[in-house]
XYZ file of C-alpha atoms in Angstrom:
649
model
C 24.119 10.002 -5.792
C 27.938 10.338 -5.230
C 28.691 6.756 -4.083
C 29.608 4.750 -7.348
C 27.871 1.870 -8.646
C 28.695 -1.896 -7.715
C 27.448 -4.137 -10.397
C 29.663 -6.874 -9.196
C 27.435 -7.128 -5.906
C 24.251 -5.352 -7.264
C 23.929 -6.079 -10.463
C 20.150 -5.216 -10.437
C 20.422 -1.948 -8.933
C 23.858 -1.408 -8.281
C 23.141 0.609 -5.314
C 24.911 -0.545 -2.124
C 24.652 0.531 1.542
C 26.464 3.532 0.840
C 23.672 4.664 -1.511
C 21.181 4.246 1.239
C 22.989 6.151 4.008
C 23.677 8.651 1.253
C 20.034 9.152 0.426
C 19.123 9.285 4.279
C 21.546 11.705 4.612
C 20.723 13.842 2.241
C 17.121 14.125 3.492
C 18.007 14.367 6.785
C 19.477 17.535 5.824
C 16.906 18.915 4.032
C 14.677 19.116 6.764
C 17.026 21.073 8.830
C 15.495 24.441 7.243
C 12.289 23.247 8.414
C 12.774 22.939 11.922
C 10.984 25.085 15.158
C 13.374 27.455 16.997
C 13.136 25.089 19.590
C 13.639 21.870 17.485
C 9.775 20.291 18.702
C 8.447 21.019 14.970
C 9.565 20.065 11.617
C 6.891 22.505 9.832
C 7.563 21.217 6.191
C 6.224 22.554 3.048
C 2.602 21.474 1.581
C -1.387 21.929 2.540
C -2.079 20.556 6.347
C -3.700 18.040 7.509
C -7.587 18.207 9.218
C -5.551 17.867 12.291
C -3.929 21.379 12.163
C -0.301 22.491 12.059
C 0.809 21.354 16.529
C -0.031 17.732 14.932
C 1.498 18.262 11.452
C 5.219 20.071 13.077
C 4.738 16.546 15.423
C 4.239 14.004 13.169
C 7.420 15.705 10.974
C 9.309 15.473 14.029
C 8.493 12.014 14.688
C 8.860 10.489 11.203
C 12.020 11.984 10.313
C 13.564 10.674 13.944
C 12.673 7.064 12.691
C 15.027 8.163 9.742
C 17.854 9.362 12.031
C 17.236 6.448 14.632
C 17.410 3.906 12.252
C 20.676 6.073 10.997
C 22.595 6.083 13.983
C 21.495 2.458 15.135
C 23.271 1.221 12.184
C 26.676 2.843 12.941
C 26.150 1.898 16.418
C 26.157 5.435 17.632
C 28.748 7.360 15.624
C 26.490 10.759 14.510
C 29.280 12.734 13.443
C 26.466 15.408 12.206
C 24.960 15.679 15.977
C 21.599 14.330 14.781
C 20.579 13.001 18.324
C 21.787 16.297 19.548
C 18.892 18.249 17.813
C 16.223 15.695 18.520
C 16.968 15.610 22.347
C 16.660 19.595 22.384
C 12.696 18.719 20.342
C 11.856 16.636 23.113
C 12.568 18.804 25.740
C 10.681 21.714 23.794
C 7.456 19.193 22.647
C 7.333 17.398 26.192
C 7.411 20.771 28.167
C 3.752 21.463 28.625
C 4.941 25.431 29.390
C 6.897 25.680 25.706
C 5.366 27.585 22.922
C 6.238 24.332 20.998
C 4.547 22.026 23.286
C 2.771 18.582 21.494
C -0.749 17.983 21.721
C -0.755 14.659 23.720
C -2.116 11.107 23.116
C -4.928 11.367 25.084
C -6.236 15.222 23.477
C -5.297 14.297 19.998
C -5.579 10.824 18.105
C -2.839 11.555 15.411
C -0.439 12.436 18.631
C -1.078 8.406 19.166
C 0.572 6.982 16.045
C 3.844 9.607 16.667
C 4.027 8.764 19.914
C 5.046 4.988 18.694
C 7.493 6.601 16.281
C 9.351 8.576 19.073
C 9.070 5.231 22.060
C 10.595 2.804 19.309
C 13.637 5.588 18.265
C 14.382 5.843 21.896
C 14.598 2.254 22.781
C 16.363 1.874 19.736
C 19.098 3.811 20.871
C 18.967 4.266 23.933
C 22.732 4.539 25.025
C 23.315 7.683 22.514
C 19.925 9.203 23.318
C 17.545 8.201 26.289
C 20.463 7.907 28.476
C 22.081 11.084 28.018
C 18.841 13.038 28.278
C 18.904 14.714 31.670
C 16.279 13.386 34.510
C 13.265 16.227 33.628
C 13.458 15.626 30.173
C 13.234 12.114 30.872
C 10.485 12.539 33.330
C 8.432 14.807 31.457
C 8.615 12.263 28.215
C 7.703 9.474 30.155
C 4.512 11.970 31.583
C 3.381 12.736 28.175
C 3.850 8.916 26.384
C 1.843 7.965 29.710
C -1.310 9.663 28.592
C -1.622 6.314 26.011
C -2.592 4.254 28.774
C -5.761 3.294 28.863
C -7.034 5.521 26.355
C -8.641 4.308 23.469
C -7.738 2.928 20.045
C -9.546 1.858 17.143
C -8.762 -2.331 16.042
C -6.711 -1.221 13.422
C -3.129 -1.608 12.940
C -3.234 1.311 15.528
C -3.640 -1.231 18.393
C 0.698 -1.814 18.139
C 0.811 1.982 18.435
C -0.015 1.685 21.683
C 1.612 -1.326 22.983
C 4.938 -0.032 21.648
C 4.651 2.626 23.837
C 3.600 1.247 26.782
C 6.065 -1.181 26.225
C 8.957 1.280 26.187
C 7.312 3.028 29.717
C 7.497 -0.535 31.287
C 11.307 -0.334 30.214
C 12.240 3.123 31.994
C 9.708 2.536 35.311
C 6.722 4.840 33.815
C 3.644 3.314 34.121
C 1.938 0.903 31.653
C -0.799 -1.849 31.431
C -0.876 -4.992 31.235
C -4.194 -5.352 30.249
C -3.915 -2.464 27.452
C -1.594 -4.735 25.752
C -3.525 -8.087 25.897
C -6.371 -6.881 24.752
C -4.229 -4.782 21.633
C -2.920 -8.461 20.901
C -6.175 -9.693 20.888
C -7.085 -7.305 18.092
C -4.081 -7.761 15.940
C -5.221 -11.370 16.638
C -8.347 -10.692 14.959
C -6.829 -9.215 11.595
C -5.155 -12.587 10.672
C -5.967 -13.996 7.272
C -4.780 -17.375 5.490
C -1.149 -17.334 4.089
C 0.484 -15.079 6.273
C -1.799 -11.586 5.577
C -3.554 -9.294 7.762
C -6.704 -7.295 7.001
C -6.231 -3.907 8.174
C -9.779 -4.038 10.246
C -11.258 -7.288 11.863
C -14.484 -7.090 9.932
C -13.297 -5.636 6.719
C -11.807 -6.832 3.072
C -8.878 -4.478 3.896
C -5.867 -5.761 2.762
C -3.202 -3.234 1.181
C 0.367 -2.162 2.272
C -0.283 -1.722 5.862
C 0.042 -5.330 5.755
C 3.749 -5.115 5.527
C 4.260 -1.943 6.644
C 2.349 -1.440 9.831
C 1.164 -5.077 10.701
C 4.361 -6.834 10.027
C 6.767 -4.491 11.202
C 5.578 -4.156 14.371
C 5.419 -7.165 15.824
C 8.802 -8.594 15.549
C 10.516 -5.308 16.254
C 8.628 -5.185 19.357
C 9.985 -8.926 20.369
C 13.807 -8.234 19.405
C 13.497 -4.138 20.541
C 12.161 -4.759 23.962
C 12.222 -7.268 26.889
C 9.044 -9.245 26.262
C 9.565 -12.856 24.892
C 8.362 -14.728 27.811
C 6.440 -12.181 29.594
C 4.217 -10.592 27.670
C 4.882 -12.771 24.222
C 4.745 -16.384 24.696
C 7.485 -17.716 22.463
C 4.975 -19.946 20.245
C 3.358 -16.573 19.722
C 6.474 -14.726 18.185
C 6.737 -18.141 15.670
C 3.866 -17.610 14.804
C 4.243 -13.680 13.697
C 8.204 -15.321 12.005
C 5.333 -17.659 9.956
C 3.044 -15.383 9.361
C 6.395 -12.682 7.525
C 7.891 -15.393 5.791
C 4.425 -16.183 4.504
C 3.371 -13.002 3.171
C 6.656 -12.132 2.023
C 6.880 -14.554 -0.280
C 4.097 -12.862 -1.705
C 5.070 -9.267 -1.341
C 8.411 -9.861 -3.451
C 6.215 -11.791 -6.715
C 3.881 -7.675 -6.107
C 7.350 -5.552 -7.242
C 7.943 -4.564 -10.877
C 11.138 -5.485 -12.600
C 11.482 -1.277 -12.162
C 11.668 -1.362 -8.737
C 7.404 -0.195 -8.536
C 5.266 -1.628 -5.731
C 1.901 -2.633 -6.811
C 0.129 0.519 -6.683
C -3.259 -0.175 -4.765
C -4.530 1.076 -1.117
C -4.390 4.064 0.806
C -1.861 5.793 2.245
C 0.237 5.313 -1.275
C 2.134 8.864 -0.123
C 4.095 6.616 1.823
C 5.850 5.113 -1.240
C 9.126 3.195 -0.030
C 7.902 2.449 3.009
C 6.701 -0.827 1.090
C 10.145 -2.055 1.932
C 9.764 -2.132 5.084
C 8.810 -5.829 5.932
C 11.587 -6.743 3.707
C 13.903 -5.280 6.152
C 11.813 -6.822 9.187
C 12.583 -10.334 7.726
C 16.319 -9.457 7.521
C 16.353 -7.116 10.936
C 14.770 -10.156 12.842
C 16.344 -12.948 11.091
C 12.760 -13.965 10.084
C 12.051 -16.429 6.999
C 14.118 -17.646 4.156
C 14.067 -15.058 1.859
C 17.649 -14.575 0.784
C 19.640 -11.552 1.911
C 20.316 -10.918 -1.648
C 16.981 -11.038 -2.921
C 15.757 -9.209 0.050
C 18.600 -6.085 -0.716
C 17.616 -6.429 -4.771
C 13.824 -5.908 -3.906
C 14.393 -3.208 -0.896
C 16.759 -1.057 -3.234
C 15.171 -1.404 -5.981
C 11.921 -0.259 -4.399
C 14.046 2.911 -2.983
C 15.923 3.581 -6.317
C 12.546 3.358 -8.257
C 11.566 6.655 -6.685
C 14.717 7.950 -6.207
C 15.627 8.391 -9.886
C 11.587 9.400 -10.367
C 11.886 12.223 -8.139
C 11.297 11.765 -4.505
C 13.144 13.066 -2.996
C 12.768 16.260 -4.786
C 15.200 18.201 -5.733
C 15.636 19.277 -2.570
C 15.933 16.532 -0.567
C 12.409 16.528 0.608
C 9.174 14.310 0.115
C 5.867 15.767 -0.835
C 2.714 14.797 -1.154
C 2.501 12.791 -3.933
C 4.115 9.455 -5.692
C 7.247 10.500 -7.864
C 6.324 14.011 -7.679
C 4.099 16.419 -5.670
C 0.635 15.630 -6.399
C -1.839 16.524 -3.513
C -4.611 14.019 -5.259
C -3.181 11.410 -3.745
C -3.353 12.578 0.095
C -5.941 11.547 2.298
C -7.789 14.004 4.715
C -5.319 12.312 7.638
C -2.065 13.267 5.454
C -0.060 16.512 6.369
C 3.649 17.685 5.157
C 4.986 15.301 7.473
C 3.481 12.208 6.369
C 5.347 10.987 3.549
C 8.225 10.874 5.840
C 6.558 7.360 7.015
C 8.711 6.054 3.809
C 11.291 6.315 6.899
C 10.300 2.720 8.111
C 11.600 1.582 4.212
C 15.101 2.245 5.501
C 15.085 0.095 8.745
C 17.433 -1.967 6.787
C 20.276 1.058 7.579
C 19.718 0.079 11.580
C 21.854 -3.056 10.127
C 25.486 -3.063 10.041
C 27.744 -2.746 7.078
C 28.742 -5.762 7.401
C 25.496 -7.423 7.476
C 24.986 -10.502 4.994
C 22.051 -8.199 3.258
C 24.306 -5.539 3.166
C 27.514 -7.971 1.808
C 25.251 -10.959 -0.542
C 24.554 -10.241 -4.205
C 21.631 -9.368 -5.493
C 19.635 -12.059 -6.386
C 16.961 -11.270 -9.112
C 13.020 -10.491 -8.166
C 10.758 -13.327 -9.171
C 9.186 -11.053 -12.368
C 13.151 -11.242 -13.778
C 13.068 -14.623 -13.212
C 10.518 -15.487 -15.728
C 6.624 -15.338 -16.152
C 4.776 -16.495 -13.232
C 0.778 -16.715 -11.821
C 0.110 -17.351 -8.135
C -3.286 -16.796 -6.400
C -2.999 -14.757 -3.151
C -6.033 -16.527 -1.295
C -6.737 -13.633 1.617
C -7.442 -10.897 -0.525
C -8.961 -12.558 -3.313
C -5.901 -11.935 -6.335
C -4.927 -13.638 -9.298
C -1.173 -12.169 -9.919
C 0.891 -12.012 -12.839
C 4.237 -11.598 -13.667
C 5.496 -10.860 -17.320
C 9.632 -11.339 -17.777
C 8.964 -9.870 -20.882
C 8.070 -6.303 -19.760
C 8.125 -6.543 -16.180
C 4.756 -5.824 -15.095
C 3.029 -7.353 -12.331
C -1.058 -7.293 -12.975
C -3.375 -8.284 -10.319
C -7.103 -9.255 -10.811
C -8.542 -8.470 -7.946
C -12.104 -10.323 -6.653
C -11.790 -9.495 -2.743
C -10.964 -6.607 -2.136
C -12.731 -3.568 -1.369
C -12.084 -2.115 2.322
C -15.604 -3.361 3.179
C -17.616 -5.691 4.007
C -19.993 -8.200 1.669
C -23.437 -6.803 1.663
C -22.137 -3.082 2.168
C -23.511 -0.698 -0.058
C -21.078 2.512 -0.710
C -19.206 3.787 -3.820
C -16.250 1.856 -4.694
C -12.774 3.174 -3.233
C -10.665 3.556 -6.569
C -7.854 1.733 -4.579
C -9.563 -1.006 -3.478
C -12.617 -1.835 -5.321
C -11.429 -1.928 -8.903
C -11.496 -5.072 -10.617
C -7.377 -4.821 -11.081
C -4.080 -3.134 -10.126
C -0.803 -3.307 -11.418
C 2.967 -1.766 -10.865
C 2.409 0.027 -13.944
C -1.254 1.942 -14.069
C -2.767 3.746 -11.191
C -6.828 4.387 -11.212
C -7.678 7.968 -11.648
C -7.799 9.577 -8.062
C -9.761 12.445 -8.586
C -12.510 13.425 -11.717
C -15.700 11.953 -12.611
C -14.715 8.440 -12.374
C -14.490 8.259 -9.044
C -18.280 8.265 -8.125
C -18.792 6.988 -11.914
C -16.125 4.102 -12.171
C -14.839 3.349 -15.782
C -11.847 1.908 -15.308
C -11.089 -2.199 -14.598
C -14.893 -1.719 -14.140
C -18.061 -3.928 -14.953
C -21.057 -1.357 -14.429
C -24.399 -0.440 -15.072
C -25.091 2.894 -16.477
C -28.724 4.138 -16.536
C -30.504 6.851 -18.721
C -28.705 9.792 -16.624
C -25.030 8.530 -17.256
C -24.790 7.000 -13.107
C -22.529 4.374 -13.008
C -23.516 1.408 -10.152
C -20.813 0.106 -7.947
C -19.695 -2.800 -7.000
C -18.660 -2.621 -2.986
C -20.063 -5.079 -0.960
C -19.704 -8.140 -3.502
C -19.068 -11.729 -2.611
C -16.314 -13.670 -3.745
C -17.447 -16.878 -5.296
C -13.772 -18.453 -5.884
C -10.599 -17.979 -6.468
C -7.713 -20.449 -7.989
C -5.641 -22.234 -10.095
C -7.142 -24.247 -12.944
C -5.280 -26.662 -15.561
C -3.356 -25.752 -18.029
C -1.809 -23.159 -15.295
C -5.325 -20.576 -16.024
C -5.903 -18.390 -13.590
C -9.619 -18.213 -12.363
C -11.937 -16.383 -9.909
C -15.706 -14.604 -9.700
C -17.765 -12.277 -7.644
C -20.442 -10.709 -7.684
C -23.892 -9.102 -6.237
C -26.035 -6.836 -5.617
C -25.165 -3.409 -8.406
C -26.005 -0.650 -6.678
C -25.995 3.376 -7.344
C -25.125 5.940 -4.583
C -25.925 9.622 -4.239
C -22.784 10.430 -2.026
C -23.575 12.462 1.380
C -22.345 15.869 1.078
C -21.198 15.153 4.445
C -19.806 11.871 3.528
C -16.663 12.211 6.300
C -13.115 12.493 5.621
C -11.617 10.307 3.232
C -9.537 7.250 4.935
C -9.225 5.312 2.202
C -13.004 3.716 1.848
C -16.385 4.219 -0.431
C -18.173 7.174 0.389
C -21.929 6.373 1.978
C -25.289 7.810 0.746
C -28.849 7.801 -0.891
C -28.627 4.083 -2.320
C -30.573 3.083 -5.479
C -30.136 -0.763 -6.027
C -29.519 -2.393 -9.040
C -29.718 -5.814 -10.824
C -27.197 -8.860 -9.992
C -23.947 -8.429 -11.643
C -21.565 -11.165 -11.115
C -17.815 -11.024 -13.079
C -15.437 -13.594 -13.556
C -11.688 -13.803 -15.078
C -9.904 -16.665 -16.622
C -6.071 -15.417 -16.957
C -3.195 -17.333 -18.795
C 0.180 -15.890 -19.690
C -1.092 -12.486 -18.405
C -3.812 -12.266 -21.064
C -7.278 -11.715 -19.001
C -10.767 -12.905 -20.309
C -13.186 -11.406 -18.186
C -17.068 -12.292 -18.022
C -20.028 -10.539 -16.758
C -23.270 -11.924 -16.577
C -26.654 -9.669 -15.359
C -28.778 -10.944 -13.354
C -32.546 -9.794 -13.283
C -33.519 -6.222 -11.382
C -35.799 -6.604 -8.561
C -36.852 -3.015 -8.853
C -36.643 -1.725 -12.422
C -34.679 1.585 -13.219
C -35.275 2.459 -16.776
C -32.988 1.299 -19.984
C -29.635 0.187 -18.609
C -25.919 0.112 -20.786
C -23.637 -2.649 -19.813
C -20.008 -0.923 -19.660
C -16.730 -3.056 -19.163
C -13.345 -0.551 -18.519
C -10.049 -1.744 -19.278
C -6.764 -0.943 -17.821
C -6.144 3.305 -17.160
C -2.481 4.457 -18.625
C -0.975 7.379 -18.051
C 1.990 9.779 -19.097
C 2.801 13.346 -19.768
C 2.138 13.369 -23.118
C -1.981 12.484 -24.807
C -1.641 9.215 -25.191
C -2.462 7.573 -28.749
C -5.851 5.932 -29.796
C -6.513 2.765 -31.989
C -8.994 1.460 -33.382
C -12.464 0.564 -31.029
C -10.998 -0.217 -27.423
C -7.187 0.422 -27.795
C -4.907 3.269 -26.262
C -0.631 3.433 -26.295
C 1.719 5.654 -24.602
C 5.716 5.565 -25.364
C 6.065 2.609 -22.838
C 2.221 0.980 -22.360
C -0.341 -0.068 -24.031
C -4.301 -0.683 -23.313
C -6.533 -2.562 -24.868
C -10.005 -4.383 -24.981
C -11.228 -6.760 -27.362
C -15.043 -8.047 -27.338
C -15.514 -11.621 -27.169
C -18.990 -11.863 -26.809
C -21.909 -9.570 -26.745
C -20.551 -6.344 -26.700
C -21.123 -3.753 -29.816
C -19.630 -0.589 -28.971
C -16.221 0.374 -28.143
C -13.707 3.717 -27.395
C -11.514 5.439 -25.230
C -12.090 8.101 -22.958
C -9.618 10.520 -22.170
C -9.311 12.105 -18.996
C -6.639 15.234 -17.709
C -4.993 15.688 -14.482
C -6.454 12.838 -12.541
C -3.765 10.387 -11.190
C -0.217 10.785 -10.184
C 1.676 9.201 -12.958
C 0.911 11.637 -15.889
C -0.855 14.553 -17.310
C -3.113 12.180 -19.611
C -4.829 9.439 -18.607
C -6.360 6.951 -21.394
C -8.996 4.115 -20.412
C -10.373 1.877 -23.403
C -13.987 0.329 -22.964
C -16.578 -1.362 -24.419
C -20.584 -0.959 -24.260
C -23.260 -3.218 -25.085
C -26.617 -1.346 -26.797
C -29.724 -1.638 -25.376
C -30.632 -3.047 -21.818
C -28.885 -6.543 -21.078
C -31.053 -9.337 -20.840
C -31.295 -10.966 -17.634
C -28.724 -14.028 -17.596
C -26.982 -12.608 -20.797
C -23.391 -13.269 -20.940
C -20.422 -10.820 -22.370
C -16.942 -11.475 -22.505
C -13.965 -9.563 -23.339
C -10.146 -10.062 -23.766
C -8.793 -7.503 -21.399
C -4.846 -6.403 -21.939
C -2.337 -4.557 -20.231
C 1.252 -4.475 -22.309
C 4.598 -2.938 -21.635
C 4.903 -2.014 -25.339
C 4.582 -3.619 -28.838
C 1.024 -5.208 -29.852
C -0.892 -5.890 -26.892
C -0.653 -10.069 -26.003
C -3.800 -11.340 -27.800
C -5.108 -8.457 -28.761
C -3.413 -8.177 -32.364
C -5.953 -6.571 -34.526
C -5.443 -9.870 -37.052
C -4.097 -12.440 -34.049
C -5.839 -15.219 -32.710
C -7.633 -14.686 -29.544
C -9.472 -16.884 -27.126
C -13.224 -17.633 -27.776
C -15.943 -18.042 -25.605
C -19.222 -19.946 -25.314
C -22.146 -19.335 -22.880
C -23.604 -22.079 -20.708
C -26.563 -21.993 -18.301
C -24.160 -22.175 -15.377
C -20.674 -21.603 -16.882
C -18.740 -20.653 -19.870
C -15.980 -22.058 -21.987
C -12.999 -20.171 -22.624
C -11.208 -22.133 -25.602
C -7.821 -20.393 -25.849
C -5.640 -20.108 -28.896
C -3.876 -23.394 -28.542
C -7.125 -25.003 -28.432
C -6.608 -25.397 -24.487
C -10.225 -25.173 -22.902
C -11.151 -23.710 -19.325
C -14.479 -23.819 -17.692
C -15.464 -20.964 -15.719
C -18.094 -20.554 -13.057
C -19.812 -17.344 -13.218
């Protein structure tokens, strides 16, 4: 970055808006290599999609336009580097059904669907520099291909707002559009509404991730202050509600960033990295909640600059598949070269002028650099952490699991494990992903299968005395045989040959960011041989092999890992694992084991740590740690300070 540093005004990041339009810039650019003869493609770098390369060169089209939209919006038209200018010449190419560079359409592709949103909310966006200086068959022929949305249709996803931003944009410029397309879309968004402001990413499913704030809060309130509908076809206690609904969640989303700028790293789609930001910038685009500007610019940059001085951009001003680097792992079968290049919707905030009061406030500090906090996010099912001390942000995580209860599948590593953090990412590939080890209570039988744990219920969730963090779940273990035909992966479990296993409910009693977590087995309806209890702890990762303690405890330069048995478990280690996750070479997971088959109703307990360096909180090899005592129905956790928590298992 050229632009200089202003501590004075962001003394957290120090990056101002300079910095942003800098880095937008600067990957704006870098595309330009990339681009079609005719300017309907960006064809970037990096293995394609199932969809094929027509919907890949789209979808880099359309993503990096929401980059130079939001660009140009914010200088209120000045595009000194003719950005528009190249754009209008794609749309002429992609909307021309006799060009060589002609886009698959809405209604013969699916992926064409979500683009098609991108491109309808850049044009209404700036309309004066773009729509209205395209000449009348260019016009007509976009309006002919966006047209092939109506009607068609779309799963109840956050997909529904796809389709009623782009209808809404053809009821703008006289194309044709449907009423009843867009109630019924609204009826579905309706359906994903959860307590406190969050929105399950399916009407039937435990889905909650960042398509909360980046699909289903974005689009809603840009769609009532980008287009005409307040009134018509929003009733005005409607768009409250969605203001509620932000300000709610939001005031979650900022106590989910690290004090390093990291968003929680947990649900699919993760390629999208900065794009977390973007509900930040809805708040402050809509003038939506009471978040203040300053704390809203500390968390947006900070979520920008974390991968900006990690590497993505890359060196060349481009963003690959991967987290701070390249690393195809992380892509699901839907990702192509253009995807990442959703981040885009992370820089709304540059649609804002300069002299904005985001853009002009101070930096106010995240609530992890404010001191240590625990909250309980209801919806999904979290007990959430903050540590001032090393600026981590844990979450325990009992429901969540993009399913449903009763479903029996393998457990999506993003969604299913029993915790997340802005630190540690679950290996993504490698034998723990049909055998789960990590943040893991499981069953392994005489061949080494692991069960799984998708499909449980969640028994509670909440905040006891003493300012102890509890909640359970549990059901039904089960092991799975995956389908070599499984389907593409979109983020869930993988289906096939189910073997069921006994009851397995977990709890977790957290104070000061110091987890006790319980298991207790239930009895097996259909025996399956000798069975090995197996509790994983928290996965770190970094370039070089991390180090290795004694029983359950691993270290890296910056975090460290460890388990400590409470109760009932007798065997302890750490398994190693290469080249499966995104944030280093080596990835280290402590555990513990139990010998011999768990007796039905038998209770274990272990002190489960994640630290951002020095001796792991309560987990001292000579320090006091909690103790535990089994019940018939509950156990006692007696901590340290002799403070004592009951917890229903």
């Amino acid at each position: 970055m050229n632009a200089p540093e202003d501590r004075a005004r962001s003394p957290h990041t120090g990056w101002t808006r300079a910095h942003w339009a800098e880095l937008a810039d600067r990957m704006l650019a870098a595309v330009g290599p990339y681009r079609s003869p005719l300017g309907a493609r960006v064809d970037l770098p990096g293995p394609p999609s199932r969809y094929g390369p027509a919907s890949d060169g789209l979808e880099g089209f359309a993503r990096t336009l929401l980059l130079a939209g939001f660009r140009v919006a914010g200088e209120r038209g000045a595009d000194p580097t003719g950005l528009l200018e190249r754009y209008a010449a794609g749309l002429a190419a992609g909307t021309d059904p006799g060009s060589p560079e002609a886009w698959p359409r809405p209604d013969e592709l699916g992926q064409a669907k979500v683009e098609a949103a991108s491109l309808a909310l850049i044009l209404a966006l700036t309309r004066p520099w773009l729509w209205d200086l395209l000449d009348d068959g260019v016009r007509e022929r976009t309006v002919n291909w966006l047209s092939t949305v109506v009607g068609q249709p779309y799963p109840p996803i956050n997909w529904v707002w796809f389709r009623i931003v782009v209808e809404s944009f053809l009821r703008e410029v006289g194309g044709p559009w449907s009423a009843a397309d867009i109630e019924e879309d609204l009826a579905v968004h309706a359906s994903l509404r959860r307590t406190g402001g969050w929105l399950s990413d399916g009407a039937d499913e435990r889905a909650f991730d960042h398509y909360t704030g980046w699909a289903l809060h974005l689009y809603p309130l840009l769609w009532t202050r980008t287009f005409d509908v307040v009134g018509s076809l929003c009733p005005p206690e409607l768009a409250a509600r969605w203001a509620d609904d932000l300000a709610r969640y939001l005031d979650d989303a900022v106590h989910l960033i690290g004090a390093d700028g990291s968003p929680l790293l947990q649900g699919r789609s993760l390629i999208y990295r900065f794009a977390a930001a973007a509900p930040l910038w809805t708040a402050a685009f809509t003038g939506t909640g009471d978040l203040p500007p300053g704390l809203i610019r500390r968390a947006a940059s900070g979520i920008v600059r974390h991968f900006a001085d990690r590497g993505a951009p890359d060196a060349e001003g481009l963003l690959s598949l991967g987290w701070h680097h390249a690393w195809p792992g992380m892509r699901q079968a839907y990702s192509g070269p253009g995807s990442p290049y959703w981040a885009a919707k992370g820089v709304l905030g540059l649609a804002l002028p300069a002299d904005h009061p985001v853009w002009t406030a101070v930096e106010e500090p995240l609530p992890v650099e404010r001191g240590d906090f625990a909250r309980v996010i209801e919806a999904p099912g979290w007990l959430v952490s903050g540590r001032h001390g090393d600026g981590i942000v844990t979450v325990v995580n009992h429901g969540t699991d993009h399913a449903r209860p009763g479903v029996t599948s393998t457990d999506a590593p993003l969604y299913a494990r029993l915790g997340y953090s802005t630190a540690t990412v679950p290996p993504l590939i490698g034998p723990a992903v049909d055998a789960p080890l990590d943040n893991a209570a499981v069953l392994v039988d005489g061949s080494g299968r692991a069960t799984h744990r998708t499909g449980f219920a969640t028994r509670h969730a909440g905040l006891a005395p003493g300012g102890v963090l509890l909640a359970a779940s549990g059901g039904r273990a089960h092991w799975v045989d995956p389908a070599p035909d499984a389907g593409p992966d979109h983020g869930s479990g993988r289906q096939g040959a189910i073997t069921p296993g006994p009851e397995l409910a977990v709890a977790s009693a957290v104070r000061g960011g110091v987890e006790v977590r319980l298991v207790r087995v239930g009895a097996a309806e259909h025996p399956t041989g000798p069975l090995r209890l197996r509790l994983g702890g928290w996965p770190i990762a970094s370039a070089e092999r991390p180090g290795t303690g004694p029983d359950a405890l691993a270290h890296t330069a910056r975090l460290r890992s460890a388990l400590r048995p409470l109760l009932g478990f007798t065997d302890a280690g750490v398994t190693l694992e290469r080249d499966t996750g995104p944030l280093g070479a080596w990835t280290a997971i402590p555990w513990l084991a139990a010998d011999g088959v768990p007796a039905a109703g038998g209770l274990f307990a272990a002190l489960v740590t994640l630290d951002g360096g020095g001796a792991p909180r309560g987990a001292a090899p000579h320090g006091a740690a909690p103790t535990v005592s089994a019940g018939p129905d509950a156990a006692t956790v007696t901590w340290p300070d002799g403070h004592r928590t009951r917890v229903q298992i």
